[in-house]
Short mmCIF file of C-alpha atoms in Angstrom, two decimals:
data_model
loop_
_atom_site.label_atom_id
_atom_site.label_comp_id
_atom_site.label_asym_id
_atom_site.label_seq_id
_atom_site.Cartn_x
_atom_site.Cartn_y
_atom_site.Cartn_z
CA MET A 1 96.05 119.17 39.55
CA LYS A 2 96.35 119.36 35.73
CA SER A 3 96.98 115.61 35.53
CA VAL A 4 93.81 114.88 37.57
CA GLN A 5 91.79 116.97 35.25
CA GLN A 6 93.18 115.43 32.26
CA GLU A 7 92.30 112.03 33.65
CA VAL A 8 88.66 113.27 34.12
CA ASP A 9 88.43 114.30 30.40
CA GLU A 10 90.19 111.16 29.02
CA ARG A 11 88.41 108.63 31.21
CA SER A 12 84.90 109.99 31.32
CA ASN A 13 83.94 107.81 28.31
CA LEU A 14 84.49 104.44 30.22
CA THR A 15 81.44 102.28 30.13
CA GLY A 16 83.48 99.09 30.06
CA THR A 17 82.03 95.91 31.45
CA ASN A 18 80.74 96.65 34.79
CA LYS A 19 83.68 99.10 35.44
CA PHE A 20 83.78 102.81 36.31
CA GLU A 21 86.14 105.43 37.45
CA LEU A 22 86.11 106.98 41.01
CA LEU A 23 87.60 110.27 41.88
CA LEU A 24 88.93 110.15 45.41
CA PHE A 25 89.17 113.25 47.60
CA ARG A 26 89.31 114.24 51.27
CA LEU A 27 87.01 116.57 53.21
CA GLY A 28 88.75 116.89 56.55
CA GLY A 29 88.72 115.14 59.93
CA ASP A 30 87.80 115.92 63.45
CA ALA A 31 87.86 119.22 64.98
CA ALA A 32 91.67 119.38 64.82
CA GLY A 33 91.52 118.27 60.98
CA GLU A 34 92.91 114.85 61.83
CA HIS A 35 91.67 111.33 60.88
CA SER A 36 90.71 112.43 57.43
CA GLU A 37 88.69 109.87 55.65
CA LEU A 38 88.64 109.09 51.93
CA PHE A 39 85.52 109.90 49.89
CA GLY A 40 84.67 109.20 46.17
CA ILE A 41 82.37 110.33 43.44
CA ASN A 42 81.75 108.82 40.04
CA VAL A 43 83.81 110.50 37.36
CA PHE A 44 80.73 110.63 35.16
CA LYS A 45 79.34 113.17 37.39
CA ILE A 46 82.45 115.55 37.27
CA ARG A 47 82.34 118.17 34.70
CA GLU A 48 85.86 119.81 35.88
CA ILE A 49 88.08 120.36 38.71
CA VAL A 50 89.32 123.66 39.62
CA ALA A 51 91.37 125.49 42.24
CA MET A 52 88.92 127.38 44.55
CA PRO A 53 87.94 130.62 42.91
CA THR A 54 86.73 133.87 44.56
CA ILE A 55 83.27 133.18 45.80
CA THR A 56 80.39 135.72 46.18
CA LYS A 57 78.28 135.16 49.19
CA VAL A 58 74.49 135.23 48.68
CA ALA A 59 72.33 136.99 51.28
CA GLY A 60 69.96 134.55 52.94
CA ALA A 61 71.51 131.43 51.44
CA PRO A 62 70.72 128.24 53.22
CA ASP A 63 73.18 126.65 55.71
CA HIS A 64 76.29 125.01 53.86
CA VAL A 65 75.72 127.18 50.73
CA ILE A 66 78.92 129.11 50.53
CA GLY A 67 77.78 131.33 47.76
CA VAL A 68 78.06 131.55 43.97
CA VAL A 69 80.93 131.59 41.37
CA ASN A 70 81.03 132.85 37.81
CA LEU A 71 82.74 130.11 35.94
CA ARG A 72 83.05 131.28 32.25
CA GLY A 73 79.70 133.04 32.30
CA GLN A 74 77.80 130.57 34.23
CA ILE A 75 76.57 131.23 37.81
CA ILE A 76 77.13 128.02 39.91
CA GLN A 77 76.19 127.36 43.58
CA VAL A 78 79.03 126.21 45.78
CA LEU A 79 78.28 123.90 48.62
CA ASP A 80 80.36 123.27 51.68
CA LEU A 81 80.85 119.46 51.46
CA PRO A 82 83.04 119.12 54.69
CA GLY A 83 80.40 121.22 56.46
CA ILE A 84 77.54 118.91 55.32
CA ALA A 85 79.52 115.90 56.38
CA GLY A 86 80.39 117.35 59.67
CA VAL A 87 84.04 117.37 59.34
CA THR A 88 86.74 120.02 59.53
CA PRO A 89 89.29 120.64 56.69
CA LYS A 90 92.86 121.05 58.17
CA THR A 91 94.09 123.12 55.24
CA GLY A 92 90.90 124.78 54.09
CA LEU A 93 88.56 124.57 51.13
CA ASN A 94 91.10 124.37 48.39
CA ILE A 95 89.33 122.70 45.45
CA MET A 96 86.05 122.94 43.72
CA LEU A 97 84.39 119.82 42.10
CA VAL A 98 81.85 121.10 39.34
CA THR A 99 79.26 118.33 39.03
CA GLU A 100 76.63 117.80 36.45
CA PHE A 101 73.72 115.46 37.01
CA ALA A 102 70.00 115.36 36.63
CA ARG A 103 70.54 118.10 34.14
CA THR A 104 71.74 120.55 36.73
CA THR A 105 75.22 121.96 37.51
CA GLN A 106 76.41 122.69 40.94
CA ALA A 107 79.92 122.74 42.77
CA PHE A 108 81.35 121.10 45.81
CA ALA A 109 84.10 122.54 47.99
CA VAL A 110 86.60 119.93 49.17
CA GLU A 111 89.97 120.00 50.95
CA SER A 112 91.99 117.93 48.47
CA VAL A 113 91.69 115.75 45.62
CA GLU A 114 93.73 112.45 45.57
CA GLU A 115 93.53 110.48 42.51
CA ILE A 116 91.23 108.67 40.03
CA VAL A 117 90.97 104.84 40.31
CA ARG A 118 89.35 102.33 37.90
CA LEU A 119 87.23 99.95 39.81
CA ASP A 120 84.75 97.01 38.99
CA TRP A 121 81.26 97.47 40.51
CA THR A 122 81.87 94.12 42.30
CA GLN A 123 84.34 96.04 44.58
CA VAL A 124 81.58 98.09 45.66
CA MET A 125 79.38 97.22 48.52
CA SER A 126 76.07 98.80 49.50
CA ALA A 127 76.46 101.07 52.65
CA GLU A 128 72.69 101.11 53.35
CA HIS A 129 72.98 99.20 56.59
CA SER A 130 76.15 100.76 57.68
CA ALA A 131 75.61 104.47 57.00
CA GLY A 132 72.87 106.09 59.00
CA SER A 133 72.92 109.53 57.51
CA GLY A 134 72.00 108.36 53.86
CA MET A 135 74.97 110.57 52.67
CA VAL A 136 76.99 107.56 51.69
CA THR A 137 75.41 105.25 49.25
CA SER A 138 78.28 102.57 49.02
CA ILE A 139 81.71 101.63 50.09
CA ALA A 140 84.39 100.94 47.60
CA ARG A 141 87.18 98.53 48.43
CA LEU A 142 90.58 99.86 47.04
CA GLU A 143 93.08 97.22 46.41
CA ALA A 144 96.82 97.64 47.80
CA VAL A 145 99.03 99.00 45.05
CA ASP A 146 102.62 100.37 44.84
CA GLY A 147 103.22 99.74 48.57
CA GLN A 148 100.04 101.44 49.62
CA PRO A 149 97.77 99.37 51.82
CA ALA A 150 94.22 98.37 50.94
CA ARG A 151 91.65 101.23 51.71
CA LEU A 152 88.03 102.00 51.90
CA ALA A 153 86.33 104.96 50.24
CA GLN A 154 82.94 106.16 51.09
CA VAL A 155 81.00 106.93 47.79
CA LEU A 156 78.75 109.82 48.39
CA ASP A 157 75.06 110.04 47.41
CA VAL A 158 75.21 113.60 46.16
CA GLU A 159 71.59 113.61 44.94
CA THR A 160 70.40 112.83 48.57
CA ILE A 161 72.60 115.58 49.97
CA LEU A 162 71.14 118.06 47.42
CA ARG A 163 67.50 117.00 48.31
CA ASN A 164 68.26 117.20 52.08
CA LEU A 165 69.53 120.67 51.67
CA SER A 166 66.65 122.16 49.63
CA PRO A 167 63.75 119.53 49.90
CA ASP A 168 61.24 122.30 48.62
CA ALA A 169 63.03 122.62 45.36
CA HIS A 170 62.50 118.85 44.57
CA THR A 171 58.82 118.54 45.54
CA GLU A 172 56.12 118.02 42.94
CA ASN A 173 52.49 116.94 42.92
CA ILE A 174 53.13 113.29 41.94
CA GLU A 175 49.41 112.56 41.51
CA GLN A 176 48.95 115.47 39.12
CA ALA A 177 52.48 115.08 37.36
CA VAL A 178 51.75 111.49 36.39
CA GLY A 179 48.22 111.97 34.98
CA GLY A 180 45.78 109.05 34.88
CA LYS A 181 46.23 105.48 35.99
CA MET A 182 47.84 102.99 33.68
CA LYS A 183 47.08 99.20 33.41
CA LEU A 184 49.40 96.27 32.75
CA LYS A 185 48.15 92.75 31.82
CA PRO A 186 47.06 90.75 34.85
CA GLY A 187 49.97 89.35 36.72
CA ALA A 188 52.52 91.63 35.09
CA VAL A 189 54.86 94.14 36.93
CA ILE A 190 57.56 96.72 36.51
CA LEU A 191 60.95 95.26 37.60
CA ALA A 192 63.01 98.34 39.10
CA ALA A 193 66.47 98.69 40.34
CA ASP A 194 68.13 101.49 42.38
CA ASP A 195 70.65 101.43 45.16
CA SER A 196 69.54 104.83 46.81
CA VAL A 197 66.97 104.67 49.55
CA VAL A 198 65.65 108.21 48.49
CA ALA A 199 65.52 107.24 44.85
CA ARG A 200 63.71 104.00 45.57
CA ALA A 201 61.08 105.99 47.64
CA LEU A 202 60.62 108.31 44.94
CA ILE A 203 60.13 105.68 42.33
CA GLU A 204 57.73 103.80 44.41
CA GLN A 205 55.64 106.74 44.91
CA GLY A 206 55.55 107.49 41.31
CA LEU A 207 54.64 103.95 40.29
CA ASP A 208 51.95 103.91 42.85
CA ALA A 209 50.51 106.98 41.60
CA MET A 210 50.57 105.62 38.07
CA GLY A 211 48.73 102.51 39.30
CA LEU A 212 51.57 100.24 38.10
CA PRO A 213 52.44 97.16 40.20
CA PHE A 214 56.25 96.61 40.78
CA VAL A 215 59.15 94.65 42.30
CA MET A 216 61.97 96.81 43.59
CA THR A 217 65.53 95.55 43.72
CA LYS A 218 68.67 97.34 45.20
CA SER A 219 71.28 96.58 42.55
CA GLY A 220 71.73 95.55 38.99
CA LYS A 221 72.69 92.08 40.01
CA GLU A 222 69.74 91.60 42.26
CA CYS A 223 67.42 92.84 39.40
CA TRP A 224 69.20 90.54 36.91
CA ASP A 225 68.84 87.57 39.39
CA GLN A 226 65.26 88.34 39.91
CA LEU A 227 64.45 88.76 36.24
CA ASN A 228 65.99 85.24 35.49
CA HIS A 229 64.06 83.69 38.42
CA ILE A 230 60.80 85.25 37.15
CA ALA A 231 61.47 83.93 33.57
CA GLU A 232 62.06 80.43 35.00
CA ALA A 233 58.87 80.51 36.92
CA ALA A 234 57.02 81.74 33.94
CA GLU A 235 58.22 78.95 31.81
CA ALA A 236 57.26 76.41 34.34
CA GLU A 237 53.69 77.80 33.87
CA GLY A 238 53.97 77.51 30.11
CA LYS A 239 54.17 81.40 29.97
CA SER A 240 56.81 83.84 28.82
CA VAL A 241 58.68 86.20 30.89
CA HIS A 242 56.83 89.13 29.13
CA ASP A 243 53.67 87.75 30.65
CA LYS A 244 55.25 88.66 34.11
CA VAL A 245 57.52 91.60 33.41
CA ALA A 246 56.29 94.56 31.39
CA LEU A 247 59.35 96.66 31.59
CA VAL A 248 62.77 97.03 33.44
CA LEU A 249 63.44 100.35 35.04
CA THR A 250 67.05 100.76 36.17
CA ASP A 251 69.61 103.22 37.71
CA LEU A 252 73.09 103.20 36.27
CA GLU A 253 75.43 103.53 39.27
CA MET A 254 74.82 100.43 41.54
CA PRO A 255 76.97 98.04 43.61
CA GLU A 256 77.85 94.66 41.99
CA MET A 257 76.39 95.31 38.74
CA ASP A 258 75.74 98.70 37.05
CA GLY A 259 72.77 99.68 34.77
CA PHE A 260 74.98 99.45 31.72
CA THR A 261 75.92 95.94 32.36
CA LEU A 262 72.29 95.09 33.31
CA THR A 263 70.85 96.39 30.10
CA ARG A 264 73.49 94.97 28.01
CA ASN A 265 72.72 91.51 29.59
CA ILE A 266 69.06 91.92 28.98
CA LYS A 267 69.39 93.02 25.45
CA SER A 268 71.93 90.47 24.36
CA ASN A 269 69.82 87.47 25.82
CA ALA A 270 67.42 85.85 23.43
CA ARG A 271 65.09 85.23 26.46
CA PHE A 272 64.76 88.95 27.20
CA GLY A 273 66.02 90.54 23.94
CA ASN A 274 62.89 92.75 23.24
CA MET A 275 62.17 93.52 26.95
CA PRO A 276 61.60 97.25 27.10
CA VAL A 277 64.47 98.81 29.33
CA VAL A 278 64.28 102.39 30.72
CA ILE A 279 67.34 103.92 32.36
CA HIS A 280 66.47 106.29 35.06
CA SER A 281 69.63 107.98 36.21
CA SER A 282 71.03 111.32 37.63
CA LEU A 283 73.96 110.83 35.21
CA SER A 284 73.08 113.44 32.54
CA GLY A 285 74.88 115.18 29.63
CA THR A 286 75.16 114.27 26.04
CA THR A 287 78.13 111.83 26.59
CA ASN A 288 76.38 109.77 29.20
CA GLU A 289 73.12 109.79 27.19
CA GLU A 290 74.95 108.43 24.09
CA HIS A 291 76.29 105.54 26.25
CA VAL A 292 72.78 104.69 27.02
CA LYS A 293 71.84 104.46 23.39
CA ASN A 294 74.96 102.22 22.82
CA VAL A 295 73.68 99.59 25.30
CA ARG A 296 70.39 99.54 23.43
CA ALA A 297 68.15 100.96 26.20
CA ASP A 298 64.68 101.96 25.07
CA ALA A 299 64.76 105.17 26.75
CA TYR A 300 66.62 107.56 29.09
CA VAL A 301 64.77 109.56 31.89
CA ALA A 302 66.77 111.81 34.24
CA LYS A 303 65.86 111.82 37.82
CA PHE A 304 63.62 112.74 39.57
CA SER A 305 60.70 113.91 37.29
CA ALA A 306 57.58 111.96 37.65
CA GLU A 307 56.04 113.60 34.72
CA ASP A 308 58.88 112.55 32.45
CA LEU A 309 58.87 109.03 33.70
CA SER A 310 55.14 108.74 33.27
CA ARG A 311 55.30 110.11 29.67
CA THR A 312 58.20 107.67 28.97
CA LEU A 313 56.32 104.59 30.45
CA ARG A 314 53.09 105.52 28.64
CA THR A 315 54.90 105.50 25.33
CA LEU A 316 56.73 102.24 25.83
CA LEU A 317 53.60 100.56 27.43
CA ARG A 318 51.40 102.14 24.75
CA GLN A 319 49.07 103.54 27.22
#
């Protein structure tokens, strides 16, 4: 247990070229607790890992909310992740993963923690067409090591899980939040990238409410390829890519190419060097926001606040 926590602390600064750390854990299996599958969550989202403390049940709590814990003076809600996933832990809820994203803190109860693995985003495939529940955003391919066979780990979309558990807590009047409409030069669009179905829907609603035309992509690589395609088409017309793309809006965690690499590619390429890039991510905390500055992104907006996104876009688009 201690060594896993140390790995979280030591490796959470990783923003290497298109690489990330995945914490592997198990939730349970069928009714007998058998056939336990492997799940994963980005280390960036893990604040700490602790043995399951005493939990205080809260009257009238929603389904799958076990209760709350007092962790060094902070009251944190604990969610039954195996229950949410529809599996049964064979040995019980033994570990609590304290997570931080979108500037909120919550804990997930799991059965066991396995290890932390370092992966390239090219080893991660979108699960959009293979995972009907929306709980799994991607599938990570783990290579065979030390006599252990190759494995697959399901990467959970914890933001979607939270929104599904308490949708009322995440609702806002988007039209009112974004203010008046904005205008781009004729023919220009916002180029956006996010691998989450829920996130893409929210981004599209927000950009529509702002009156901003957009092109939506599902990964950093798709966005990078699309940006280059648009640039080539613009040059063929005797125009600049800036006549076609006003700004790039990108998530950080994405299969094939992450948002750090996408931003770095844009900012280091003379063709796109001064293209505004806004990182729109649930990865929050001062460490992660410092990484955003290091790749020279123009702004960081935490998901999912239409008001914050509108304010940031107005500033960069000078509206």
